[in-house]
Amino acid sequence: MGDSPSPEEKLHLITRNLQVTILFADLHAYLDNMKAPWELLELRASYYENVIKAMLESIGVPLEKLKFVKGTDYQLSKEYTLDVYRLSSLVTQHDAKKAGAEVVKQVEHPLLSGLLYPGLQALDEEYLKADAQFGGVDQRKIFTFAEKYLPALGYSKRVHLMNPMVPGLTGSKMSSSEEDSKIDLLDRKEDVKKKLKKAFCEPGNVENNGVLSFIKHVLFPLKSEFVILRDEKWGGNKTYTAYSDLEKDFADEVVHPGDLKNSVEVSLNKLLDPIREKFNTPALQKLASTAYPDPSKQKPTAKGPAKNSEPEEVIPSRLDIRVGKVISVDKHPDADSLYVEKIDVGEAEPRTVVSGLVQFVPKEELQDRLVVVLCNLKPQKMRGVESQGMLLCASLEGVSRKVEPLDPPAGSAPGERVFVKGFEKGQPDEELKPKKKVFEKLQADFKISEECIAQWKQTNLMTKLGSISCKSLRGGNVS
């Protein structure tokens, strides 16, 4: 008789045959005080399937044993519906309300739908043929409810696994309705920085500290270590291989909140970059914007704000960006910091463009140079001279600001279209309306890569001959 398997071998056998089902509880979301409008349920389920896959791939989790199921795929069947009625004949109002107390939104006059919610989640275990259900500790009362009532219907109890809940960045419970309490998987780097900067992280305070909790439950388990990044004058970088040591140093104020937040920002962006890249396609960006339309862009009606109008897409193809050649450069007659350039952008006559480059670029470096010009801004007078476009540059802030004009690929011709890869087929606006701030919204995601390539959301800005670049301003902005 051979030796019995070790605990590690047993775990390997279990995980090798483990199948994971992720339930998109679309019907539950509607029942929970209609958190999700009915007409958006399918879009949101598709959005979450794509973003969860991207998230798991970013940390190296294989997807072949993962299955995605929508609640409405089976919850509208005759058999499931009959079991809902059977369960409702057994469950008291008290038990249903108690079970959902930490999950279902609590209001003064609750709807009947909220009382149905725990029963549906219990029945899901049977209809998904699950051996175990996994959720946060806020689910424990529903899990207890399921263990009590499923056997009453002739179904078996399931195993229930729970993970701790990470506090929100604001110091209270993380909430989808409180934007600054959470980091979204598609948040831009600027959003991550802004939210972490505002996060509650009092020196020495380890209670309800969402930044520390995020390290403990999300970042630390991925690599079994966490690196605090800091200047040499404060001790330099320090690697922690035990979370308890980091927490102790923070409690003792050895680690400063600013260094903690900065280190989380860097680690978090490394995780989010592949997810952002995955969603950097027109199809997935449209899915994200239609599944979660921006309320501020929806048109009001006589009865109040519109809820379901199609949001206006703010995408790079709306910009008319072209290769230009500088024909002449002169100092502005009334402004020492401005040049007045004549630039050939492939039209019958050169355009007049006013640029604030005098202190950054010598006149002779602009003369006869190929440049990149945004051509569909509304013309505006700058110190009495009308500017008919914007010469796009890389800029880097620091002790002294540095600016370099963007360079088209060698061999480019005036008038050639400049586009973001993946958006080359879109039609530019005839003229960008100043009040809509289309360029300003897109500009926030134009950056210079480590290879000095101009990019929008990490996708190259280019012509048919290749990428738009700059000479040296890695990590800079485009303006």
Coordinates of C-alpha atoms in Angstrom, one line a residue:
M1 CA 0.0 0.0 0.0
G2 CA 1.5 3.3 -1.1
D3 CA 1.9 6.5 1.0
S4 CA -1.1 8.7 1.4
P5 CA -0.9 12.0 -0.6
S6 CA 0.6 15.0 1.1
P7 CA -1.5 18.1 1.8
E8 CA 0.3 19.8 -1.2
E9 CA -0.5 16.8 -3.5
K10 CA -4.2 16.8 -2.3
L11 CA -4.4 20.5 -3.1
H12 CA -2.9 20.0 -6.5
L13 CA -5.5 17.2 -7.2
I14 CA -8.3 19.4 -6.2
T15 CA -7.2 22.5 -8.1
R16 CA -6.4 20.5 -11.2
N17 CA -10.0 19.5 -11.5
L18 CA -11.5 22.7 -10.2
Q19 CA -14.1 24.4 -12.4
V20 CA -15.0 28.0 -11.6
T21 CA -18.3 29.6 -12.6
I22 CA -18.6 33.3 -12.4
L23 CA -22.3 34.4 -12.1
F24 CA -23.3 37.7 -13.5
A25 CA -26.3 38.3 -11.2
D26 CA -28.1 40.6 -13.7
L27 CA -31.5 39.8 -12.3
H28 CA -30.3 40.3 -8.7
A29 CA -28.9 43.7 -9.6
Y30 CA -32.3 44.7 -10.9
L31 CA -34.1 43.4 -7.8
D32 CA -31.7 45.3 -5.5
N33 CA -33.7 48.5 -5.7
M34 CA -33.1 48.6 -9.4
K35 CA -29.4 49.4 -9.2
A36 CA -29.1 48.4 -12.9
P37 CA -31.7 49.5 -15.4
W38 CA -33.3 46.5 -17.2
E39 CA -32.2 47.7 -20.6
L40 CA -28.6 47.8 -19.6
L41 CA -28.3 44.4 -17.9
E42 CA -27.0 42.5 -21.0
L43 CA -24.5 45.3 -21.8
R44 CA -23.2 45.3 -18.3
A45 CA -22.8 41.5 -18.2
S46 CA -20.8 41.7 -21.4
Y47 CA -18.7 44.5 -20.0
Y48 CA -17.9 42.6 -16.8
E49 CA -17.1 39.4 -18.7
N50 CA -14.5 41.3 -20.7
V51 CA -13.0 43.3 -17.8
I52 CA -12.8 40.2 -15.5
K53 CA -11.0 38.2 -18.2
A54 CA -8.6 41.1 -18.8
M55 CA -8.0 41.4 -15.0
L56 CA -7.3 37.7 -14.5
E57 CA -5.0 37.6 -17.6
S58 CA -3.1 40.6 -16.1
I59 CA -2.1 38.4 -13.1
G60 CA -1.4 35.2 -15.1
V61 CA -4.6 33.3 -14.3
P62 CA -5.5 30.8 -17.0
L63 CA -9.1 31.1 -18.3
E64 CA -9.7 27.6 -19.8
K65 CA -11.5 26.3 -16.6
L66 CA -13.5 29.5 -16.2
K67 CA -17.2 29.7 -17.2
F68 CA -19.4 32.8 -17.2
V69 CA -23.1 32.5 -16.7
K70 CA -25.8 35.2 -16.6
G71 CA -28.6 34.8 -14.0
T72 CA -31.3 35.4 -16.6
D73 CA -29.9 32.4 -18.6
Y74 CA -31.7 30.1 -16.1
Q75 CA -33.5 32.2 -13.5
L76 CA -36.5 32.7 -15.9
S77 CA -37.0 29.0 -16.5
K78 CA -40.2 27.2 -15.3
E79 CA -38.3 25.0 -12.9
Y80 CA -36.4 27.8 -11.2
T81 CA -39.6 29.9 -11.0
L82 CA -41.5 27.1 -9.3
D83 CA -38.7 26.7 -6.8
V84 CA -38.9 30.5 -6.0
Y85 CA -42.6 30.0 -5.2
R86 CA -41.8 26.9 -3.1
L87 CA -39.2 28.8 -1.2
S88 CA -41.4 31.8 -0.6
S89 CA -43.9 29.5 1.1
L90 CA -41.2 28.5 3.7
V91 CA -39.3 31.8 4.3
T92 CA -40.6 34.4 6.8
Q93 CA -40.3 38.1 6.0
H94 CA -38.0 38.4 9.1
D95 CA -35.5 35.8 7.7
A96 CA -35.5 37.2 4.2
K97 CA -34.9 40.8 5.5
K98 CA -32.2 39.6 7.9
A99 CA -30.4 37.6 5.3
G100 CA -30.1 40.5 2.9
A101 CA -29.3 43.1 5.5
E102 CA -25.6 43.5 4.5
V103 CA -26.1 43.0 0.8
V104 CA -29.4 44.5 -0.3
K105 CA -29.7 48.3 -0.2
Q106 CA -31.6 49.2 3.0
V107 CA -34.3 51.9 2.6
E108 CA -37.1 53.1 4.8
H109 CA -39.9 51.4 2.8
P110 CA -38.2 48.3 1.2
L111 CA -39.6 46.8 -2.0
L112 CA -40.7 43.2 -2.1
S113 CA -37.9 42.6 -4.7
G114 CA -35.3 43.0 -2.0
L115 CA -36.9 40.2 0.1
L116 CA -36.7 37.9 -2.9
Y117 CA -32.9 38.5 -3.4
P118 CA -31.5 36.1 -0.7
G119 CA -33.8 33.2 -1.9
L120 CA -32.6 33.6 -5.4
Q121 CA -29.0 33.6 -4.4
A122 CA -29.6 30.4 -2.4
L123 CA -31.3 28.7 -5.3
D124 CA -28.4 29.7 -7.6
E125 CA -26.2 27.1 -5.8
E126 CA -28.5 24.3 -6.9
Y127 CA -29.1 25.5 -10.4
L128 CA -25.4 26.1 -11.1
K129 CA -24.6 22.7 -9.5
A130 CA -22.0 24.3 -7.4
D131 CA -20.1 22.5 -4.7
A132 CA -19.0 25.7 -3.0
Q133 CA -19.9 29.4 -3.2
F134 CA -17.3 32.2 -2.7
G135 CA -18.1 35.7 -1.6
G136 CA -17.2 38.5 0.8
V137 CA -17.9 38.3 4.5
D138 CA -20.9 40.6 3.9
Q139 CA -22.5 37.5 2.3
R140 CA -22.4 35.4 5.5
K141 CA -26.1 35.9 6.4
I142 CA -27.2 34.8 2.9
F143 CA -24.9 31.8 3.2
T144 CA -26.5 30.9 6.5
F145 CA -29.9 31.4 4.9
A146 CA -29.0 29.0 2.1
E147 CA -27.7 26.3 4.5
K148 CA -31.0 26.5 6.4
Y149 CA -33.5 26.6 3.5
L150 CA -32.0 24.5 0.6
P151 CA -32.3 21.2 2.6
A152 CA -36.0 22.1 3.2
L153 CA -36.5 22.0 -0.6
G154 CA -34.7 18.6 -0.8
Y155 CA -31.3 20.1 -2.0
S156 CA -28.0 19.7 -0.3
K157 CA -26.0 22.2 1.7
R158 CA -23.0 23.8 0.0
V159 CA -19.6 24.8 1.3
H160 CA -19.2 28.6 1.7
L161 CA -15.9 30.5 1.4
M162 CA -15.5 34.1 2.4
N163 CA -12.9 36.8 2.0
P164 CA -12.5 40.0 4.1
M165 CA -13.9 43.2 2.8
V166 CA -11.4 45.9 1.9
P167 CA -12.3 49.3 3.4
G168 CA -12.9 52.1 0.9
L169 CA -10.2 54.7 0.3
T170 CA -12.3 57.3 2.1
G171 CA -12.1 55.4 5.4
S172 CA -15.6 54.0 5.3
K173 CA -17.2 51.2 3.4
M174 CA -16.3 50.9 -0.3
S175 CA -19.3 51.8 -2.4
S176 CA -20.1 51.9 -6.1
S177 CA -22.1 55.1 -5.5
E178 CA -19.1 56.8 -3.9
E179 CA -16.6 57.3 -6.7
D180 CA -13.6 58.2 -4.6
S181 CA -13.9 55.2 -2.3
K182 CA -12.7 52.7 -5.0
I183 CA -10.3 52.1 -7.8
D184 CA -12.0 51.0 -11.0
L185 CA -10.2 48.6 -13.3
L186 CA -10.4 51.1 -16.2
D187 CA -9.4 54.1 -14.2
R188 CA -6.8 56.3 -16.0
K189 CA -3.4 56.8 -14.3
E190 CA -4.6 60.4 -13.5
D191 CA -7.7 59.0 -11.8
V192 CA -5.6 56.6 -9.7
K193 CA -3.3 59.3 -8.6
K194 CA -6.2 61.7 -7.8
K195 CA -8.1 59.0 -5.7
L196 CA -5.0 57.9 -3.8
K197 CA -4.0 61.5 -3.1
K198 CA -7.4 62.1 -1.5
A199 CA -7.5 58.7 0.3
F200 CA -7.7 58.6 4.1
C201 CA -4.3 57.5 5.3
E202 CA -3.5 59.3 8.6
P203 CA 0.1 58.9 9.8
G204 CA 0.3 55.9 12.2
N205 CA -3.4 55.0 11.8
V206 CA -3.9 51.4 10.6
E207 CA -7.6 51.3 11.4
N208 CA -10.0 51.7 8.4
N209 CA -7.0 52.5 6.3
G210 CA -8.1 51.5 2.7
V211 CA -4.6 52.0 1.3
L212 CA -3.0 49.6 3.7
S213 CA -5.9 47.1 3.4
F214 CA -5.4 47.2 -0.4
I215 CA -1.8 46.3 0.0
K216 CA -2.6 43.5 2.5
H217 CA -5.5 41.8 0.5
V218 CA -4.7 42.6 -3.1
L219 CA -1.1 43.7 -3.9
F220 CA 0.9 41.7 -1.3
P221 CA -0.6 38.2 -2.0
L222 CA 0.3 38.6 -5.7
K223 CA 4.0 38.7 -5.2
S224 CA 4.4 37.9 -1.4
E225 CA 6.2 41.2 -1.0
F226 CA 5.7 44.9 -1.3
V227 CA 8.3 47.6 -2.1
I228 CA 8.0 51.1 -0.5
L229 CA 9.5 53.6 -2.9
R230 CA 11.1 56.6 -1.3
D231 CA 14.0 59.1 -1.7
E232 CA 17.4 58.1 -0.5
K233 CA 17.3 60.9 2.1
W234 CA 14.4 59.1 3.8
G235 CA 16.2 55.7 3.8
G236 CA 15.7 54.6 0.2
N237 CA 13.5 51.8 -1.1
K238 CA 12.5 49.1 1.3
T239 CA 11.1 45.6 0.5
Y240 CA 8.7 44.0 2.9
T241 CA 8.3 40.2 2.7
A242 CA 5.8 40.1 5.6
Y243 CA 2.8 42.4 5.6
S244 CA 2.8 42.6 9.4
D245 CA 6.2 44.3 9.3
L246 CA 4.9 47.0 6.9
E247 CA 1.9 47.6 9.1
K248 CA 4.1 47.9 12.2
D249 CA 6.4 50.4 10.4
F250 CA 3.4 52.5 9.3
A251 CA 2.0 52.4 12.8
D252 CA 5.4 53.6 14.2
E253 CA 5.5 56.3 11.5
V254 CA 8.6 54.8 9.9
V255 CA 6.7 54.7 6.6
H256 CA 5.2 58.0 5.5
P257 CA 1.6 58.1 4.0
G258 CA 2.9 59.9 1.0
D259 CA 5.5 57.1 0.2
L260 CA 2.8 54.5 0.9
K261 CA 0.4 56.1 -1.5
N262 CA 3.0 56.6 -4.2
S263 CA 4.2 53.0 -3.9
V264 CA 0.6 51.7 -4.2
E265 CA 0.1 53.9 -7.3
V266 CA 3.1 52.5 -9.0
S267 CA 2.2 48.9 -8.2
L268 CA -1.5 49.4 -9.1
N269 CA -0.7 50.9 -12.5
K270 CA 1.5 47.9 -13.4
L271 CA -1.6 45.7 -12.8
L272 CA -4.0 48.0 -14.6
D273 CA -1.9 48.7 -17.6
P274 CA -2.7 45.4 -19.4
I275 CA -6.4 45.8 -18.6
R276 CA -6.4 49.4 -20.1
E277 CA -4.5 48.0 -23.1
K278 CA -7.1 45.3 -23.6
F279 CA -9.9 47.8 -23.6
N280 CA -8.0 50.1 -25.9
T281 CA -10.1 49.1 -29.0
P282 CA -13.1 51.0 -30.4
A283 CA -15.4 48.0 -29.8
L284 CA -14.6 47.6 -26.1
Q285 CA -14.5 51.4 -25.4
K286 CA -18.0 51.6 -27.0
L287 CA -19.1 48.7 -24.8
A288 CA -17.8 50.5 -21.6
S289 CA -19.4 53.8 -22.5
T290 CA -22.8 52.3 -23.4
A291 CA -22.9 50.0 -20.4
Y292 CA -22.1 52.9 -18.1
P293 CA -23.2 56.0 -19.9
D294 CA -22.1 59.3 -18.4
P295 CA -25.2 60.9 -16.8
S296 CA -23.8 64.4 -17.4
K297 CA -23.9 63.9 -21.2
Q298 CA -27.5 62.8 -21.4
K299 CA -30.1 65.2 -22.7
P300 CA -32.8 66.4 -20.4
T301 CA -36.5 66.0 -21.3
A302 CA -39.6 67.9 -20.3
K303 CA -40.1 65.4 -17.5
G304 CA -36.6 65.6 -16.2
P305 CA -33.1 64.3 -17.0
A306 CA -32.9 61.7 -19.7
K307 CA -31.8 58.2 -18.6
N308 CA -31.2 56.2 -21.8
S309 CA -30.0 58.7 -24.5
E310 CA -26.9 57.6 -26.4
P311 CA -23.8 59.4 -24.9
E312 CA -21.6 61.3 -27.3
E313 CA -18.4 59.4 -28.0
V314 CA -15.2 61.3 -27.3
I315 CA -12.7 59.4 -29.5
P316 CA -9.5 60.3 -31.3
S317 CA -10.9 60.0 -34.8
R318 CA -12.9 63.3 -34.1
L319 CA -9.6 65.2 -34.2
D320 CA -8.3 66.4 -37.6
I321 CA -4.6 66.0 -37.1
R322 CA -2.3 66.3 -40.1
V323 CA 1.4 66.4 -41.0
G324 CA 2.5 70.0 -41.7
K325 CA 5.6 71.7 -43.0
V326 CA 6.7 75.0 -41.6
I327 CA 7.1 77.5 -44.5
S328 CA 8.0 80.5 -42.4
V329 CA 8.5 81.5 -38.7
D330 CA 8.3 85.1 -37.3
K331 CA 8.1 86.6 -33.9
H332 CA 4.6 87.8 -33.0
P333 CA 4.6 91.6 -33.4
D334 CA 2.9 92.1 -30.0
A335 CA 4.1 89.1 -27.9
D336 CA 7.7 88.2 -27.1
S337 CA 6.8 84.6 -26.2
L338 CA 4.9 83.7 -29.4
Y339 CA 5.9 82.7 -32.9
V340 CA 3.6 83.2 -36.0
E341 CA 4.2 80.3 -38.4
K342 CA 2.9 79.7 -41.9
I343 CA 2.4 75.9 -42.2
D344 CA 1.5 73.9 -45.2
V345 CA -1.1 71.2 -44.2
G346 CA -1.9 70.1 -47.7
E347 CA -4.4 72.8 -48.5
A348 CA -4.4 75.5 -51.3
E349 CA -2.9 78.0 -48.9
P350 CA -0.7 77.7 -45.8
R351 CA -2.4 78.1 -42.4
T352 CA -1.4 80.7 -39.9
V353 CA -0.6 79.1 -36.6
V354 CA 0.5 81.0 -33.4
S355 CA 2.6 79.0 -31.0
G356 CA 4.2 79.8 -27.6
L357 CA 7.5 78.2 -28.4
V358 CA 9.9 81.2 -28.4
Q359 CA 11.6 80.2 -25.1
F360 CA 11.7 76.5 -26.0
V361 CA 12.6 76.1 -29.7
P362 CA 15.0 78.3 -31.7
K363 CA 13.4 79.9 -34.8
E364 CA 15.9 78.1 -37.1
E365 CA 14.9 74.7 -35.7
L366 CA 11.3 75.3 -36.8
Q367 CA 12.0 76.6 -40.3
D368 CA 11.3 74.0 -43.0
R369 CA 10.6 71.4 -40.3
L370 CA 7.8 68.7 -40.6
V371 CA 5.4 69.1 -37.7
V372 CA 2.1 67.8 -36.4
V373 CA -0.9 70.1 -36.5
L374 CA -4.4 69.9 -35.0
C375 CA -6.5 71.5 -37.8
N376 CA -10.1 71.5 -36.6
L377 CA -10.0 73.7 -33.6
K378 CA -12.1 76.9 -33.9
P379 CA -9.8 79.7 -35.1
Q380 CA -9.0 82.2 -32.4
K381 CA -7.1 85.4 -32.2
M382 CA -4.0 85.4 -30.1
R383 CA -2.8 89.0 -29.4
G384 CA -4.5 90.2 -32.6
V385 CA -3.3 87.4 -34.9
E386 CA -5.8 84.7 -35.8
S387 CA -4.4 81.1 -35.2
Q388 CA -5.9 78.5 -37.5
G389 CA -4.6 75.4 -35.8
M390 CA -2.4 74.1 -33.0
L391 CA 1.2 72.8 -33.4
L392 CA 1.3 69.7 -31.2
C393 CA 4.3 69.3 -28.9
A394 CA 5.7 67.0 -26.2
S395 CA 6.1 68.7 -22.9
L396 CA 7.7 67.7 -19.6
E397 CA 7.2 69.5 -16.3
G398 CA 10.0 69.8 -13.8
V399 CA 12.3 72.4 -12.3
S400 CA 12.2 74.0 -15.8
R401 CA 9.5 73.1 -18.4
K402 CA 10.8 71.4 -21.6
V403 CA 8.9 71.4 -24.9
E404 CA 9.7 69.6 -28.2
P405 CA 7.6 69.7 -31.4
L406 CA 6.3 66.2 -32.3
D407 CA 8.0 64.6 -35.3
P408 CA 6.2 62.8 -38.1
P409 CA 7.9 59.7 -39.7
A410 CA 10.6 60.5 -42.2
G411 CA 9.3 60.9 -45.7
S412 CA 5.9 62.2 -44.6
A413 CA 4.2 64.8 -46.8
P414 CA 2.1 67.8 -45.7
G415 CA -1.5 67.0 -45.4
E416 CA -1.1 63.3 -44.5
R417 CA -3.6 62.2 -41.8
V418 CA -2.3 61.5 -38.4
F419 CA -4.4 59.0 -36.4
V420 CA -4.5 56.8 -33.3
K421 CA -4.1 53.2 -34.3
G422 CA -7.5 51.6 -34.3
F423 CA -9.3 54.9 -35.0
E424 CA -8.1 55.6 -38.5
K425 CA -11.5 55.1 -40.2
G426 CA -13.4 57.7 -38.2
Q427 CA -14.5 61.0 -39.6
P428 CA -13.1 64.1 -37.9
D429 CA -15.5 66.8 -36.7
E430 CA -15.7 69.7 -39.2
E431 CA -14.9 72.0 -36.2
L432 CA -14.5 71.1 -32.6
K433 CA -17.0 73.1 -30.5
P434 CA -15.1 74.9 -27.7
K435 CA -17.9 74.2 -25.1
K436 CA -17.8 70.5 -25.6
K437 CA -14.0 70.4 -24.9
V438 CA -13.4 67.3 -27.1
F439 CA -9.7 67.9 -27.5
E440 CA -9.2 68.7 -23.8
K441 CA -10.9 65.4 -22.7
L442 CA -8.8 63.4 -25.2
Q443 CA -5.6 65.3 -24.3
A444 CA -5.6 63.9 -20.8
D445 CA -4.7 60.5 -22.3
F446 CA -2.1 61.6 -24.8
K447 CA 1.3 60.8 -23.4
I448 CA 4.9 60.2 -24.5
S449 CA 6.1 56.6 -24.0
E450 CA 9.5 55.4 -22.7
E451 CA 10.4 55.0 -26.4
C452 CA 9.5 58.6 -27.1
I453 CA 6.4 57.6 -29.1
A454 CA 3.3 59.8 -28.8
Q455 CA 0.4 57.7 -27.7
W456 CA -3.3 57.9 -26.7
K457 CA -4.1 55.4 -23.9
Q458 CA -0.9 53.6 -24.7
T459 CA -1.8 53.2 -28.5
N460 CA 0.5 54.9 -31.0
L461 CA -0.2 58.1 -32.8
M462 CA 0.9 57.5 -36.3
T463 CA 0.6 58.1 -40.1
K464 CA 0.6 55.5 -42.8
L465 CA 4.5 55.6 -42.7
G466 CA 4.9 54.9 -38.9
S467 CA 4.7 56.5 -35.5
I468 CA 4.7 60.1 -34.3
S469 CA 7.6 60.7 -31.9
C470 CA 9.7 63.3 -30.1
K471 CA 13.4 63.6 -29.5
S472 CA 13.8 63.0 -25.7
L473 CA 10.8 63.8 -23.5
R474 CA 10.0 60.3 -22.2
G475 CA 6.9 60.3 -20.0
G476 CA 5.8 63.7 -21.1
N477 CA 2.4 65.0 -22.1
V478 CA 1.2 66.1 -25.5
S479 CA -0.1 69.7 -25.8

